CSV table of C-alpha atoms in Angstrom, one decimal:
chain,number,residue,atom,x,y,z
I,1,MET,CA,184.1,164.9,5.1
I,2,ARG,CA,186.5,164.1,2.2
I,3,GLN,CA,187.3,167.8,1.9
I,4,LEU,CA,187.8,168.3,5.6
I,5,LEU,CA,189.6,165.1,6.6
I,6,GLU,CA,191.3,163.9,3.4
I,7,ASP,CA,192.2,166.9,1.2
I,8,GLY,CA,192.2,169.6,3.9
I,9,PHE,CA,190.8,172.1,1.4
I,10,PHE,CA,187.1,172.8,1.8
I,11,HIS,CA,184.2,174.9,0.8
I,12,ALA,CA,183.3,177.0,3.8
I,13,ASP,CA,179.9,178.2,2.7
I,14,PRO,CA,177.8,175.3,1.5
I,15,HIS,CA,174.4,177.0,1.8
I,16,PRO,CA,171.6,176.0,-0.7
I,17,GLY,CA,172.4,178.7,-3.1
I,18,ASN,CA,176.0,177.4,-3.5
I,19,LEU,CA,175.0,173.8,-4.2
I,20,VAL,CA,173.2,172.1,-7.1
I,21,ALA,CA,172.4,168.4,-7.5
I,22,THR,CA,173.0,167.4,-11.1
I,23,GLU,CA,170.9,164.8,-13.0
I,24,ASP,CA,173.6,162.1,-12.7
I,25,GLY,CA,173.6,162.5,-8.9
I,26,SER,CA,176.8,164.6,-8.6
I,27,LEU,CA,177.0,167.6,-6.4
I,28,ALA,CA,178.1,170.9,-8.0
I,29,TYR,CA,179.6,173.8,-6.0
I,30,PHE,CA,179.4,177.5,-6.7
I,31,ASP,CA,181.0,180.6,-5.3
I,32,PHE,CA,184.6,179.8,-4.1
I,33,GLY,CA,185.0,183.1,-2.3
I,34,MET,CA,185.1,181.4,1.1
I,35,MET,CA,187.4,178.4,1.2
I,36,GLY,CA,189.3,176.9,4.2
I,37,ASP,CA,192.7,175.1,4.3
I,38,ILE,CA,193.2,172.8,7.3
I,39,PRO,CA,196.6,171.3,7.9
I,40,ARG,CA,197.0,167.6,8.8
I,41,HIS,CA,197.6,168.3,12.5
I,42,TYR,CA,194.2,169.9,12.7
I,43,ARG,CA,192.6,167.2,10.6
I,44,VAL,CA,193.8,164.6,13.1
I,45,GLY,CA,192.6,166.8,15.9
I,46,LEU,CA,189.1,166.9,14.4
I,47,ILE,CA,189.0,163.1,14.3
I,48,GLN,CA,190.3,162.8,17.9
I,49,MET,CA,187.8,165.3,19.2
I,50,LEU,CA,184.9,163.4,17.6
I,51,VAL,CA,186.2,160.1,19.1
I,52,HIS,CA,186.6,161.7,22.6
I,53,TYR,CA,183.1,163.2,22.3
I,54,VAL,CA,181.6,159.9,21.3
I,55,ASN,CA,183.5,158.2,24.2
I,56,ARG,CA,182.2,160.9,26.6
I,57,ASP,CA,185.7,161.7,27.6
I,58,PRO,CA,185.8,165.3,28.8
I,59,LEU,CA,189.4,165.2,29.9
I,60,GLY,CA,190.4,163.8,26.5
I,61,LEU,CA,188.5,166.7,24.9
I,62,ALA,CA,190.1,169.2,27.1
I,63,ASN,CA,193.6,167.9,26.1
I,64,ASP,CA,192.5,168.1,22.5
I,65,PHE,CA,191.6,171.7,22.8
I,66,HIS,CA,194.9,172.4,24.5
I,67,SER,CA,197.1,170.6,21.9
I,68,LEU,CA,195.3,172.4,19.1
I,69,GLY,CA,195.9,175.8,20.8
I,70,PHE,CA,192.3,176.6,21.5
I,71,VAL,CA,192.8,177.3,25.2
I,72,PRO,CA,195.5,179.7,26.6
I,73,GLU,CA,198.7,178.2,28.1
I,74,GLY,CA,198.4,177.6,31.8
I,75,THR,CA,194.6,176.9,31.7
I,76,ASP,CA,193.6,174.2,34.3
I,77,LEU,CA,192.5,171.4,31.9
I,78,HIS,CA,190.8,169.5,34.8
I,79,ALA,CA,188.5,172.6,35.3
I,80,VAL,CA,187.8,172.6,31.5
I,81,ALA,CA,187.0,168.9,31.7
I,82,THR,CA,184.6,169.5,34.7
I,83,ALA,CA,182.8,172.3,32.8
I,84,LEU,CA,182.5,170.0,29.7
I,85,SER,CA,181.0,167.2,31.9
I,86,VAL,CA,178.4,169.7,33.2
I,87,ALA,CA,177.7,171.0,29.7
I,88,PHE,CA,177.1,167.5,28.4
I,89,GLY,CA,175.0,166.3,31.3
I,90,ASP,CA,174.4,162.7,32.2
I,91,GLY,CA,174.7,161.3,28.6
I,92,ARG,CA,171.0,161.5,27.8
I,93,ARG,CA,171.7,165.1,26.7
I,94,GLN,CA,174.5,164.0,24.4
I,95,SER,CA,173.7,165.0,20.9
I,96,ASN,CA,174.8,163.8,17.5
I,97,ASP,CA,173.4,167.1,16.1
I,98,PHE,CA,176.2,169.5,15.3
I,99,GLN,CA,174.3,172.6,16.4
I,100,GLY,CA,173.3,170.7,19.6
I,101,VAL,CA,177.0,170.0,20.3
I,102,MET,CA,178.0,173.6,19.7
I,103,ASN,CA,175.2,174.8,22.0
I,104,HIS,CA,176.7,172.7,24.8
I,105,LEU,CA,180.2,174.1,24.1
I,106,TYR,CA,179.5,177.8,23.7
I,107,ASP,CA,179.4,178.6,27.5
I,108,VAL,CA,182.6,176.6,28.1
I,109,MET,CA,184.4,178.3,25.2
I,110,TYR,CA,183.4,181.7,26.6
I,111,ASP,CA,184.3,180.9,30.2
I,112,PHE,CA,187.8,179.6,29.3
I,113,ASN,CA,188.7,182.2,26.7
I,114,PHE,CA,188.8,179.8,23.8
I,115,SER,CA,190.6,181.2,20.7
I,116,LEU,CA,189.9,179.3,17.5
I,117,PRO,CA,192.3,179.5,14.5
I,118,PRO,CA,190.6,181.2,11.5
I,119,ASP,CA,190.3,178.0,9.5
I,120,TYR,CA,188.7,176.1,12.5
I,121,ALA,CA,186.1,178.9,12.7
I,122,LEU,CA,185.5,178.2,9.0
I,123,VAL,CA,185.1,174.5,9.8
I,124,ILE,CA,182.4,175.3,12.4
I,125,ARG,CA,180.7,177.6,9.9
I,126,ALA,CA,180.8,175.0,7.1
I,127,LEU,CA,179.4,172.2,9.2
I,128,GLY,CA,176.7,174.4,10.7
I,129,SER,CA,175.7,175.6,7.2
I,130,LEU,CA,175.9,172.1,5.7
I,131,GLU,CA,173.7,170.6,8.5
I,132,GLY,CA,171.1,173.4,8.0
I,133,THR,CA,171.1,172.7,4.2
I,134,ALA,CA,170.7,168.9,4.8
I,135,LYS,CA,167.9,169.4,7.4
I,136,ALA,CA,165.9,171.2,4.8
I,137,LEU,CA,165.8,167.9,2.9
I,138,ASP,CA,165.8,165.5,5.8
I,139,PRO,CA,164.8,167.0,9.2
I,140,ASP,CA,166.3,164.0,11.0
I,141,PHE,CA,169.8,164.4,9.5
I,142,LYS,CA,172.7,164.7,11.9
I,143,VAL,CA,176.0,165.6,10.5
I,144,ILE,CA,178.1,164.1,13.3
I,145,GLU,CA,176.2,160.8,13.2
I,146,SER,CA,176.6,160.7,9.4
I,147,ALA,CA,180.3,161.5,9.6
I,148,TYR,CA,181.0,158.7,12.1
I,149,PRO,CA,181.3,155.8,9.6
I,150,PHE,CA,183.5,158.0,7.4
I,151,VAL,CA,185.8,158.7,10.4
I,152,ILE,CA,186.0,155.0,11.2
I,153,GLY,CA,187.1,154.4,7.5
I,154,ARG,CA,189.8,157.0,7.9
I,155,LEU,CA,191.1,155.4,11.1
I,156,LEU,CA,191.3,152.0,9.4
I,157,ALA,CA,192.9,153.3,6.2
I,158,ASP,CA,195.6,155.5,7.7
I,159,PRO,CA,198.5,153.5,9.1
I,160,SER,CA,200.1,156.5,10.9
I,161,PRO,CA,200.8,156.0,14.6
I,162,ASP,CA,198.5,158.9,15.6
I,163,MET,CA,195.5,157.4,13.8
I,164,ARG,CA,196.2,153.9,15.3
I,165,LYS,CA,196.3,155.5,18.7
I,166,ILE,CA,192.9,157.1,18.1
I,167,LEU,CA,191.5,153.7,16.9
I,168,ARG,CA,192.7,152.1,20.1
I,169,GLU,CA,191.1,154.9,22.2
I,170,LEU,CA,187.8,154.3,20.3
I,171,LEU,CA,187.8,150.6,21.2
I,172,ILE,CA,189.7,150.3,24.5
I,173,ARG,CA,188.9,152.3,27.7
I,174,ASP,CA,191.7,153.9,29.8
I,175,ASP,CA,191.4,151.1,32.3
I,176,GLY,CA,192.0,148.4,29.6
I,177,SER,CA,188.4,147.2,29.2
I,178,ILE,CA,187.1,146.7,25.7
I,179,ARG,CA,184.2,148.8,24.4
I,180,TRP,CA,182.4,145.7,23.0
I,181,ASN,CA,179.4,147.7,21.6
I,182,ARG,CA,181.9,149.9,19.6
I,183,LEU,CA,183.8,146.8,18.4
I,184,GLU,CA,180.5,145.1,17.4
I,185,ARG,CA,179.4,148.2,15.5
I,186,LEU,CA,182.7,148.4,13.7
I,187,ILE,CA,182.7,144.7,12.7
I,188,ALA,CA,179.1,144.9,11.5
I,189,ALA,CA,179.9,148.0,9.4
I,190,ILE,CA,182.9,146.2,7.8
I,191,SER,CA,181.0,143.0,7.3
I,192,GLN,CA,178.1,144.9,5.6
I,193,GLN,CA,180.5,146.7,3.3
I,194,SER,CA,182.3,143.5,2.5
I,195,SER,CA,179.1,141.7,1.6
I,196,GLU,CA,178.0,144.7,-0.6
I,197,GLU,CA,181.3,144.6,-2.4
I,198,SER,CA,181.1,140.8,-3.0
I,199,SER,CA,177.5,141.1,-4.3
I,200,LYS,CA,178.4,143.7,-6.9
I,201,LYS,CA,177.8,142.5,-10.5
I,202,PRO,CA,180.4,143.0,-13.2
I,203,GLY,CA,180.2,146.5,-14.6
I,204,ASP,CA,178.9,147.9,-11.3
I,205,GLU,CA,182.3,149.4,-10.5
I,206,ASN,CA,181.4,152.8,-11.9
I,207,THR,CA,177.9,152.9,-10.5
I,208,ALA,CA,177.6,155.3,-7.5
I,209,SER,CA,175.8,154.0,-4.5
I,210,SER,CA,174.9,155.5,-1.1
I,211,SER,CA,177.5,153.4,0.6
I,212,ASP,CA,180.5,154.3,-1.6
I,213,TRP,CA,181.5,157.2,0.7
I,214,ARG,CA,181.9,154.8,3.6
I,215,SER,CA,183.9,152.1,1.9
I,216,PHE,CA,186.4,150.1,3.8
I,217,ASP,CA,189.7,149.0,2.3
I,218,MET,CA,190.0,145.4,3.4
I,219,HIS,CA,193.8,145.6,3.3
I,220,SER,CA,193.6,148.6,5.7
I,221,VAL,CA,191.2,146.7,8.0
I,222,VAL,CA,193.6,143.7,8.2
I,223,SER,CA,196.5,146.0,8.9
I,224,ALA,CA,194.6,147.9,11.6
I,225,THR,CA,193.5,144.6,13.2
I,226,GLU,CA,197.0,143.3,13.3
I,227,ASP,CA,198.1,146.5,14.9
I,228,LEU,CA,195.4,146.2,17.5
I,229,PHE,CA,196.4,142.6,18.3
I,230,HIS,CA,200.1,143.6,18.5
I,231,PHE,CA,199.1,146.3,21.0
I,232,ILE,CA,197.0,143.9,23.1
I,233,LEU,CA,199.9,141.4,23.2
I,234,SER,CA,202.5,144.0,24.0
I,235,ARG,CA,203.7,145.0,27.4
I,236,LYS,CA,201.5,148.1,27.3
I,237,GLY,CA,198.4,146.0,26.6
I,238,TRP,CA,198.6,143.8,29.7
I,239,ARG,CA,195.5,145.5,31.2
I,240,VAL,CA,193.5,144.8,28.1
I,241,ARG,CA,194.5,141.1,28.3
I,242,VAL,CA,193.3,141.0,31.9
I,243,PHE,CA,189.9,142.5,31.1
I,244,LEU,CA,189.6,140.3,28.0
I,245,ILE,CA,190.1,137.2,30.0
I,246,GLN,CA,187.6,138.4,32.6
I,247,ASP,CA,185.0,139.1,29.9
I,248,ILE,CA,185.6,135.7,28.3
I,249,VAL,CA,185.2,133.9,31.7
I,250,LYS,CA,182.0,135.9,32.5
I,251,ALA,CA,180.5,135.1,29.1
I,252,SER,CA,181.5,131.4,29.4
I,253,ASP,CA,180.0,131.2,32.9
I,254,ALA,CA,176.7,132.8,31.8
I,255,PHE,CA,176.6,130.4,28.7
I,256,LEU,CA,177.3,127.3,30.9
I,257,GLN,CA,174.6,128.4,33.5
I,258,GLU,CA,172.0,128.8,30.8
I,259,THR,CA,173.0,125.6,29.0
I,260,THR,CA,173.4,123.3,32.0
I,261,PHE,CA,170.6,124.5,34.1
I,262,PRO,CA,167.8,125.8,31.8
I,263,GLY,CA,164.7,127.2,33.4
I,264,ILE,CA,166.1,127.7,37.0
I,265,PHE,CA,167.2,131.3,36.4
I,266,GLU,CA,165.0,134.3,36.1
I,267,GLU,CA,163.6,134.9,32.6
I,268,GLU,CA,164.1,138.6,33.1
I,269,GLY,CA,166.9,140.2,34.9
I,270,ASN,CA,170.6,139.4,35.1
I,271,THR,CA,171.8,135.9,34.3
I,272,GLY,CA,172.9,134.2,37.4
I,273,GLU,CA,170.0,135.3,39.7
I,274,LEU,CA,168.3,132.1,40.9
I,275,ASN,CA,164.5,132.0,40.5
I,276,PRO,CA,163.1,131.9,44.0
I,277,GLU,CA,160.5,129.2,43.0
């Protein structure tokens, strides 16, 4: 992920013969005959595609494919979005397995004459090869799921307008409602990282840990949070404010019902449904 999304220069053939784990826990690469160079525009596009995939936004994905030049000019993007919706099914078929995602996409790519730039084809090869290598060690490994915290870290750390826009898309729906589950996951991840950092003992700075690769820069988190609040309070964010107030009123109403009238509502089911007894 660092190679793909930060440096833009990556090893495109990470099969087991080209990788060695050293005694100190580092990863050594061999055979640099197949390398890829991915410009910033494509790196941002990768992050945006992942966010639109996670948000189950087929039209957003179709627009990503168009802006990156994957589909020919004049292609009906709504038709592409419809095909993507069919390919991904009802959500239960949505996969965090890279090969599973590609299996969903192949038919759509063929039907709409997708044309991938050479370096993007290398990205697909590299991720597929890497996931295969990782699955040999852990059959449950999913490269997209594993990449997600890193992508969030990139969104928080990069103050550029395009990254801030992607962060807003991740947390706020098109109609202005907030994706509370995403926001909760993001806050939990930041909180966990913060507590891990504060519990480090002196001298631990140079010790590698499994969470180092998903570290959050707290200055970046504060900056991104300020940016999000500025958007919510801006003229463009009026819809978000309306939904935010509605959500607060609903939550307050549910809390008051449970606190003021304990026991008269159904134990199971939606809060607010009176118990017939």
